[in-house]
Short mmCIF file of C-alpha atoms and ligand atoms in Angstrom, two decimals:
data_model
loop_
_atom_site.label_atom_id
_atom_site.label_comp_id
_atom_site.label_asym_id
_atom_site.label_seq_id
_atom_site.Cartn_x
_atom_site.Cartn_y
_atom_site.Cartn_z
CA MET A 1 110.26 136.77 105.22
CA ARG A 2 108.95 135.08 101.71
CA VAL A 3 108.08 131.26 102.11
CA VAL A 4 107.57 128.91 99.50
CA VAL A 5 106.00 125.82 100.99
CA GLY A 6 105.77 122.47 98.87
CA GLY A 7 102.53 120.75 99.86
CA GLY A 8 101.44 123.86 101.88
CA THR A 9 97.58 123.31 100.77
CA GLY A 10 97.56 120.28 103.33
CA PHE A 11 96.82 119.59 106.91
CA VAL A 12 99.86 120.83 108.55
CA GLY A 13 100.40 123.34 105.64
CA THR A 14 97.26 124.95 106.25
CA ALA A 15 98.19 125.37 110.02
CA LEU A 16 101.82 126.55 109.17
CA THR A 17 100.56 128.81 106.31
CA GLN A 18 98.28 130.58 108.93
CA LEU A 19 100.90 130.68 111.53
CA LEU A 20 103.50 132.29 109.07
CA ARG A 21 100.92 135.00 107.71
CA SER A 22 100.05 135.94 111.19
CA ARG A 23 103.49 136.56 111.85
CA GLY A 24 103.78 138.79 108.67
CA HIS A 25 105.42 136.41 106.47
CA GLU A 26 104.37 135.81 102.77
CA VAL A 27 103.66 132.47 101.89
CA THR A 28 103.39 130.65 98.28
CA HIS A 29 102.62 127.13 98.09
CA VAL A 30 103.85 124.49 95.40
CA SER A 31 100.88 122.35 94.30
CA ARG A 32 99.74 119.88 91.79
CA ARG A 33 97.13 122.65 90.79
CA ALA A 34 98.28 126.32 90.00
CA GLY A 35 96.01 128.99 91.47
CA LYS A 36 96.00 131.92 93.82
CA ASP A 37 99.34 132.15 95.92
CA ARG A 38 100.18 128.79 94.44
CA ILE A 39 102.55 127.86 91.81
CA SER A 40 102.59 123.93 90.32
CA TRP A 41 105.40 121.74 90.20
CA GLU A 42 106.10 122.32 86.72
CA GLN A 43 106.02 125.97 86.81
CA LEU A 44 108.73 125.62 89.68
CA SER A 45 110.81 123.21 87.47
CA GLN A 46 110.60 125.02 84.17
CA SER A 47 111.22 128.77 85.78
CA GLY A 48 113.01 128.20 89.07
CA LEU A 49 112.49 129.15 92.43
CA PRO A 50 110.34 132.61 93.13
CA GLN A 51 112.39 135.27 95.08
CA CYS A 52 112.14 133.90 98.49
CA ASP A 53 113.99 133.71 101.88
CA ALA A 54 113.02 130.46 102.84
CA VAL A 55 111.49 127.04 101.50
CA VAL A 56 109.45 124.38 102.98
CA ASN A 57 108.32 120.83 102.03
CA LEU A 58 105.31 119.24 103.09
CA ALA A 59 104.12 117.17 100.02
CA GLY A 60 103.14 113.59 100.33
CA GLU A 61 100.71 111.10 99.26
CA ASN A 62 98.55 110.19 102.44
CA VAL A 63 100.14 106.89 103.88
CA LEU A 64 96.98 105.96 106.06
CA ASN A 65 94.38 106.58 103.18
CA PRO A 66 92.32 103.54 103.56
CA PHE A 67 90.87 103.86 100.43
CA ARG A 68 94.18 103.19 98.70
CA ARG A 69 95.11 99.46 98.69
CA TRP A 70 98.69 98.83 99.76
CA GLY A 71 100.44 97.39 96.77
CA ASP A 72 103.38 98.57 94.45
CA ALA A 73 101.89 101.26 92.88
CA PHE A 74 100.61 102.86 96.31
CA CYS A 75 104.26 102.40 97.49
CA ARG A 76 105.58 104.06 94.33
CA GLU A 77 103.30 106.97 94.80
CA ILE A 78 104.31 107.49 98.64
CA ILE A 79 107.77 107.51 97.61
CA ARG A 80 107.47 109.87 94.54
CA SER A 81 105.38 112.08 96.20
CA ARG A 82 107.99 113.00 99.10
CA VAL A 83 111.28 112.16 97.47
CA GLU A 84 110.77 113.69 93.83
CA THR A 85 109.01 117.22 95.32
CA THR A 86 111.69 117.25 97.62
CA LYS A 87 114.73 116.64 94.80
CA THR A 88 112.79 119.02 92.89
CA LEU A 89 112.72 121.85 95.84
CA ALA A 90 116.22 121.03 96.38
CA LYS A 91 117.30 121.28 92.92
CA ALA A 92 115.30 124.71 92.63
CA ILE A 93 117.62 126.03 95.84
CA ALA A 94 120.87 124.79 94.30
CA ASP A 95 119.89 126.87 91.02
CA ALA A 96 118.34 129.97 92.54
CA GLU A 97 120.81 133.14 91.95
CA GLN A 98 119.78 134.12 95.28
CA PRO A 99 119.43 131.00 97.46
CA PRO A 100 117.25 131.24 100.53
CA HIS A 101 118.16 131.41 103.89
CA ALA A 102 116.78 128.22 105.14
CA TRP A 103 115.28 124.90 103.72
CA VAL A 104 113.05 122.81 105.85
CA VAL A 105 111.55 119.31 105.11
CA VAL A 106 109.07 117.23 107.69
CA THR A 107 109.70 113.63 107.44
CA GLY A 108 108.55 111.12 110.14
CA VAL A 109 109.50 109.02 113.26
CA GLY A 110 109.47 105.98 111.15
CA TYR A 111 113.24 106.63 110.73
CA TYR A 112 113.24 105.06 114.27
CA ARG A 113 113.06 101.03 114.72
CA PRO A 114 109.58 100.38 116.57
CA SER A 115 110.34 99.24 120.04
CA PRO A 116 108.30 99.05 123.28
CA THR A 117 111.25 100.14 125.38
CA ALA A 118 114.20 102.03 123.25
CA GLU A 119 114.00 105.76 123.66
CA TYR A 120 115.65 107.59 120.51
CA THR A 121 116.87 111.26 120.34
CA GLU A 122 118.16 112.67 116.97
CA ASP A 123 121.39 111.06 117.55
CA SER A 124 119.82 107.90 117.60
CA PRO A 125 120.46 105.47 114.46
CA GLY A 126 117.94 104.35 112.14
CA GLY A 127 116.57 104.54 108.72
CA ASP A 128 117.27 101.14 107.20
CA PHE A 129 115.18 98.24 108.13
CA ASP A 130 111.76 98.53 106.68
CA PHE A 131 109.96 100.36 104.14
CA PHE A 132 109.08 103.66 106.05
CA SER A 133 112.37 103.80 107.53
CA ARG A 134 114.05 103.55 104.37
CA LEU A 135 111.71 106.00 102.64
CA VAL A 136 112.72 108.53 105.55
CA SER A 137 116.49 107.67 104.54
CA SER A 138 115.91 108.54 100.68
CA TRP A 139 113.42 111.62 101.50
CA GLU A 140 116.16 113.17 103.82
CA ALA A 141 118.65 112.32 101.54
CA ALA A 142 116.78 113.90 98.80
CA ALA A 143 117.15 117.15 100.75
CA LEU A 144 120.62 117.26 100.63
CA ILE A 145 122.57 120.05 98.89
CA PRO A 146 126.25 119.69 98.85
CA GLY A 147 128.02 122.97 99.61
CA SER A 148 124.91 125.04 99.63
CA PRO A 149 124.84 128.41 101.66
CA THR A 150 121.11 127.26 102.54
CA ARG A 151 120.93 126.05 106.30
CA GLY A 152 118.97 122.58 106.00
CA VAL A 153 116.44 121.40 108.63
CA VAL A 154 114.98 118.16 109.17
CA VAL A 155 111.89 117.76 111.18
CA ARG A 156 110.79 114.22 112.18
CA SER A 157 107.39 114.17 112.75
CA GLY A 158 105.34 111.82 115.22
CA VAL A 159 101.60 111.46 114.50
CA VAL A 160 99.95 114.90 114.12
CA LEU A 161 96.97 115.60 116.41
CA GLY A 162 94.62 118.42 115.12
CA GLN A 163 91.24 119.56 114.30
CA GLY A 164 89.64 118.71 110.72
CA GLY A 165 92.60 116.38 109.18
CA GLY A 166 95.30 113.47 109.86
CA ALA A 167 94.75 110.58 112.44
CA ILE A 168 92.08 112.26 114.80
CA SER A 169 89.76 113.00 111.61
CA GLN A 170 89.89 109.28 110.96
CA MET A 171 89.30 107.85 114.30
CA ILE A 172 86.93 110.41 115.97
CA TRP A 173 83.48 108.94 114.77
CA PRO A 174 84.06 105.74 116.51
CA PHE A 175 85.10 107.64 119.74
CA ARG A 176 82.31 110.13 119.73
CA LEU A 177 80.04 107.02 119.11
CA GLY A 178 81.64 105.09 122.30
CA LEU A 179 83.02 102.57 120.11
CA GLY A 180 86.74 103.64 120.24
CA GLY A 181 89.43 101.80 121.81
CA PRO A 182 92.89 101.12 121.58
CA VAL A 183 94.57 99.64 118.42
CA GLY A 184 96.02 96.18 118.98
CA SER A 185 97.40 95.65 122.37
CA GLY A 186 97.43 99.06 123.17
CA LEU A 187 100.96 98.91 124.65
CA GLN A 188 102.77 100.14 121.85
CA PRO A 189 104.29 103.62 122.20
CA PHE A 190 102.39 106.63 120.72
CA PRO A 191 104.73 109.44 119.40
CA TRP A 192 102.70 112.44 118.82
CA ILE A 193 102.51 116.20 118.33
CA HIS A 194 99.82 118.85 118.11
CA ILE A 195 99.61 120.15 115.08
CA ARG A 196 100.20 123.90 116.45
CA ASP A 197 103.52 122.60 117.90
CA LEU A 198 104.28 121.10 114.54
CA ALA A 199 103.89 124.50 112.55
CA GLY A 200 105.42 126.15 115.61
CA ILE A 201 108.69 124.05 115.23
CA VAL A 202 108.88 124.71 111.48
CA CYS A 203 108.30 128.57 112.09
CA HIS A 204 111.04 128.23 115.09
CA ALA A 205 113.36 126.82 112.34
CA LEU A 206 112.81 129.11 109.92
CA GLU A 207 113.17 132.20 111.93
CA THR A 208 116.14 131.17 114.11
CA GLU A 209 119.37 131.88 112.41
CA GLY A 210 122.01 129.24 112.63
CA LEU A 211 119.56 126.46 113.40
CA ARG A 212 120.39 123.24 111.16
CA GLY A 213 120.21 119.36 111.17
CA VAL A 214 117.41 116.95 112.47
CA PHE A 215 114.71 117.60 115.04
CA ASN A 216 112.30 115.54 116.55
CA GLY A 217 108.74 116.74 116.11
CA VAL A 218 107.23 115.08 118.89
CA SER A 219 105.88 116.52 122.15
CA PRO A 220 107.98 115.80 125.25
CA SER A 221 105.63 113.67 127.29
CA SER A 222 105.40 111.63 124.03
CA PRO A 223 107.79 108.93 124.94
CA ALA A 224 105.38 108.28 128.12
CA THR A 225 102.22 107.72 126.00
CA SER A 226 101.27 104.37 124.78
CA ASN A 227 98.42 103.75 122.11
CA GLY A 228 96.06 102.60 125.23
CA THR A 229 96.59 106.24 126.97
CA PHE A 230 95.87 107.90 123.83
CA ALA A 231 92.84 105.85 123.43
CA ARG A 232 91.65 106.52 127.17
CA GLU A 233 92.59 110.40 126.99
CA LEU A 234 90.68 111.01 123.52
CA ALA A 235 87.52 109.14 125.06
CA ALA A 236 87.87 111.32 128.41
CA ALA A 237 88.29 114.44 126.28
CA LEU A 238 85.10 113.30 124.46
CA GLY A 239 83.37 112.23 127.75
CA ARG A 240 82.97 108.70 126.11
CA PRO A 241 84.27 105.24 126.84
CA ALA A 242 87.00 103.83 125.15
CA LEU A 243 86.42 99.87 125.75
CA LEU A 244 86.47 98.31 122.08
CA PRO A 245 89.85 97.74 121.27
CA MET A 246 90.46 97.25 117.36
CA PRO A 247 92.09 93.88 117.04
CA ALA A 248 95.40 93.65 115.55
CA TRP A 249 94.08 91.40 112.61
CA ALA A 250 91.37 93.88 111.55
CA VAL A 251 94.23 96.72 111.43
CA ARG A 252 96.07 94.22 109.14
CA ALA A 253 93.07 93.43 107.10
CA ILE A 254 92.19 97.18 106.56
CA PHE A 255 95.57 98.60 105.76
CA GLY A 256 97.89 95.64 104.87
CA ALA A 257 100.38 94.00 107.24
CA GLU A 258 103.39 96.53 106.11
CA ARG A 259 101.56 99.47 106.50
CA ALA A 260 99.74 98.28 109.81
CA VAL A 261 103.20 98.26 111.32
CA MET A 262 102.68 102.10 111.80
CA LEU A 263 99.58 101.46 114.05
CA LEU A 264 100.37 98.23 115.80
CA GLU A 265 103.69 99.32 116.76
CA GLY A 266 105.33 102.76 117.72
CA GLN A 267 108.64 104.53 118.96
CA LYS A 268 109.72 106.31 122.29
CA VAL A 269 111.07 109.49 120.78
CA VAL A 270 112.25 112.29 122.73
CA PRO A 271 112.62 115.86 121.26
CA LYS A 272 116.06 116.43 122.74
CA HIS A 273 117.50 118.65 119.83
CA THR A 274 114.16 120.67 119.88
CA LEU A 275 114.31 121.64 123.12
CA GLU A 276 118.06 122.39 123.32
CA SER A 277 117.07 124.67 120.48
CA GLY A 278 114.96 126.88 122.68
CA TYR A 279 111.42 125.78 121.17
CA SER A 280 108.80 126.02 123.69
CA PHE A 281 105.97 123.67 123.57
CA ILE A 282 102.51 124.92 123.34
CA PHE A 283 100.68 121.40 124.02
CA PRO A 284 103.42 119.36 126.01
CA ASP A 285 100.68 117.14 127.46
CA LEU A 286 98.18 114.94 125.98
CA PRO A 287 95.23 115.74 127.92
CA GLU A 288 95.24 119.64 127.24
CA ALA A 289 96.09 118.76 123.57
CA LEU A 290 93.29 116.57 123.06
CA LYS A 291 90.71 119.03 124.97
CA ASP A 292 92.08 121.78 122.36
CA ILE A 293 91.41 119.65 119.55
CA VAL A 294 88.10 118.49 120.28
CA SER A 295 86.49 121.47 122.12
P1 NDP B 1 98.36 115.81 103.63
O1 NDP B 1 98.14 114.30 103.53
O2 NDP B 1 97.43 116.80 103.83
O3 NDP B 1 99.25 116.46 102.18
C1 NDP B 1 100.04 117.39 102.07
C2 NDP B 1 99.95 117.83 100.60
O4 NDP B 1 100.71 116.87 99.88
C3 NDP B 1 98.70 117.92 100.20
O5 NDP B 1 97.95 118.86 100.16
C4 NDP B 1 99.17 117.77 98.60
O6 NDP B 1 99.39 119.03 97.82
C5 NDP B 1 100.18 117.03 98.63
N1 NDP B 1 99.92 115.66 97.86
C6 NDP B 1 99.23 114.75 98.25
N2 NDP B 1 99.50 113.87 97.53
C7 NDP B 1 100.50 114.04 96.64
C8 NDP B 1 101.00 113.20 95.79
N3 NDP B 1 100.40 112.05 95.20
N4 NDP B 1 101.77 113.87 95.08
C9 NDP B 1 102.11 115.09 95.26
N5 NDP B 1 101.69 115.76 96.18
C10 NDP B 1 100.76 115.13 96.87
O7 NDP B 1 99.89 115.79 104.59
P2 NDP B 1 100.10 116.40 106.06
O8 NDP B 1 100.00 117.84 106.15
O9 NDP B 1 99.45 115.54 107.20
O10 NDP B 1 101.46 116.06 106.33
C11 NDP B 1 102.59 116.72 105.67
C12 NDP B 1 103.85 116.28 105.75
O11 NDP B 1 104.23 115.82 107.10
C13 NDP B 1 103.58 114.84 104.65
O12 NDP B 1 104.88 114.63 103.91
C14 NDP B 1 103.79 113.89 105.73
O13 NDP B 1 104.34 112.39 105.31
C15 NDP B 1 104.24 114.27 106.81
N6 NDP B 1 103.99 113.65 108.27
C16 NDP B 1 102.68 113.84 108.58
C17 NDP B 1 101.95 113.20 109.67
C18 NDP B 1 100.80 113.16 109.79
O14 NDP B 1 100.56 112.55 111.00
N7 NDP B 1 100.06 114.21 109.38
C19 NDP B 1 103.10 112.27 110.86
C20 NDP B 1 104.66 112.42 109.93
C21 NDP B 1 104.77 112.97 108.96
P3 NDP B 1 98.28 119.65 96.44
O15 NDP B 1 97.05 119.00 96.56
O16 NDP B 1 98.29 121.08 96.62
O17 NDP B 1 99.42 119.17 95.41
#
């Protein structure tokens, strides 16, 4: 299969590209910079979609970049880098003479309202209560192609855990030094997924004819994982203590109040449709997932 991946040069994209190539598929990235096996967004807009069987979008400015101050300009970039890239790919699919068979967009579990108790499946309501939920709604709306023969899949991802990027790369050093700990109260749910499973779900969605709709990209044990459990397990995997909580005020000071919600609150998300679709998780449990990542 020939697969075009927007944002395929990033953390998740690198894992997905490796997996797809190992399964014999050809991958072309869409990037801000053209290069080998890579076209630019401008080339895509001008020349249309290259001949392909499937399209994925993973593009997006890193929301938790601590070096970017939370403000209007950063928020606009967060929205633009997701919604406009998704619209550009959706238009390219709609205009293609030979449309691809599958179109997958990875969004986020920020769609669901943070709660210490509620459990959410793909059928649960959400998408209209804060910046992140409205972001996911417009992102998923941008992916819709009315009347298209291309089947559409949305994977709502939790915090992606893997080596060399994402959340773990930001927190591993304090933990390695024995200075890590829970964020805020530590009681908030921590919806997580191992990067190989997120890549696996996207690949499963591309390869399984007839699969369409929304799939939660979280591990099956994620509803039972709190931020405190995660801190304890990460410290245990590293053989270090996890004694020093990061106070809520410090998180708000570093990230800004609106963005700090992502760390200080969380959702219990169940991958109901994902499991029903036949996907079998490689890392359903946190200790094994973390051992694999820190080893
Ligand atoms: P990355 O931060 O690695 O970014 C992915 C790619 O997006 C980059 O390689 C880059 O490609 C492109 N990109 C970055 N900033 C911009 C920008 N301002 N404008 C246009 N393109 C940009 O993301 P991940 O791989 O971690 O995540 C992939 C997708 O999954 C993202 O949309 C993210 O929101 C979503 N997601 C990720 C989670 C996580 O924990 N990592 C959790 C939930 C959802 P290039 O430089 O080639 O243009």
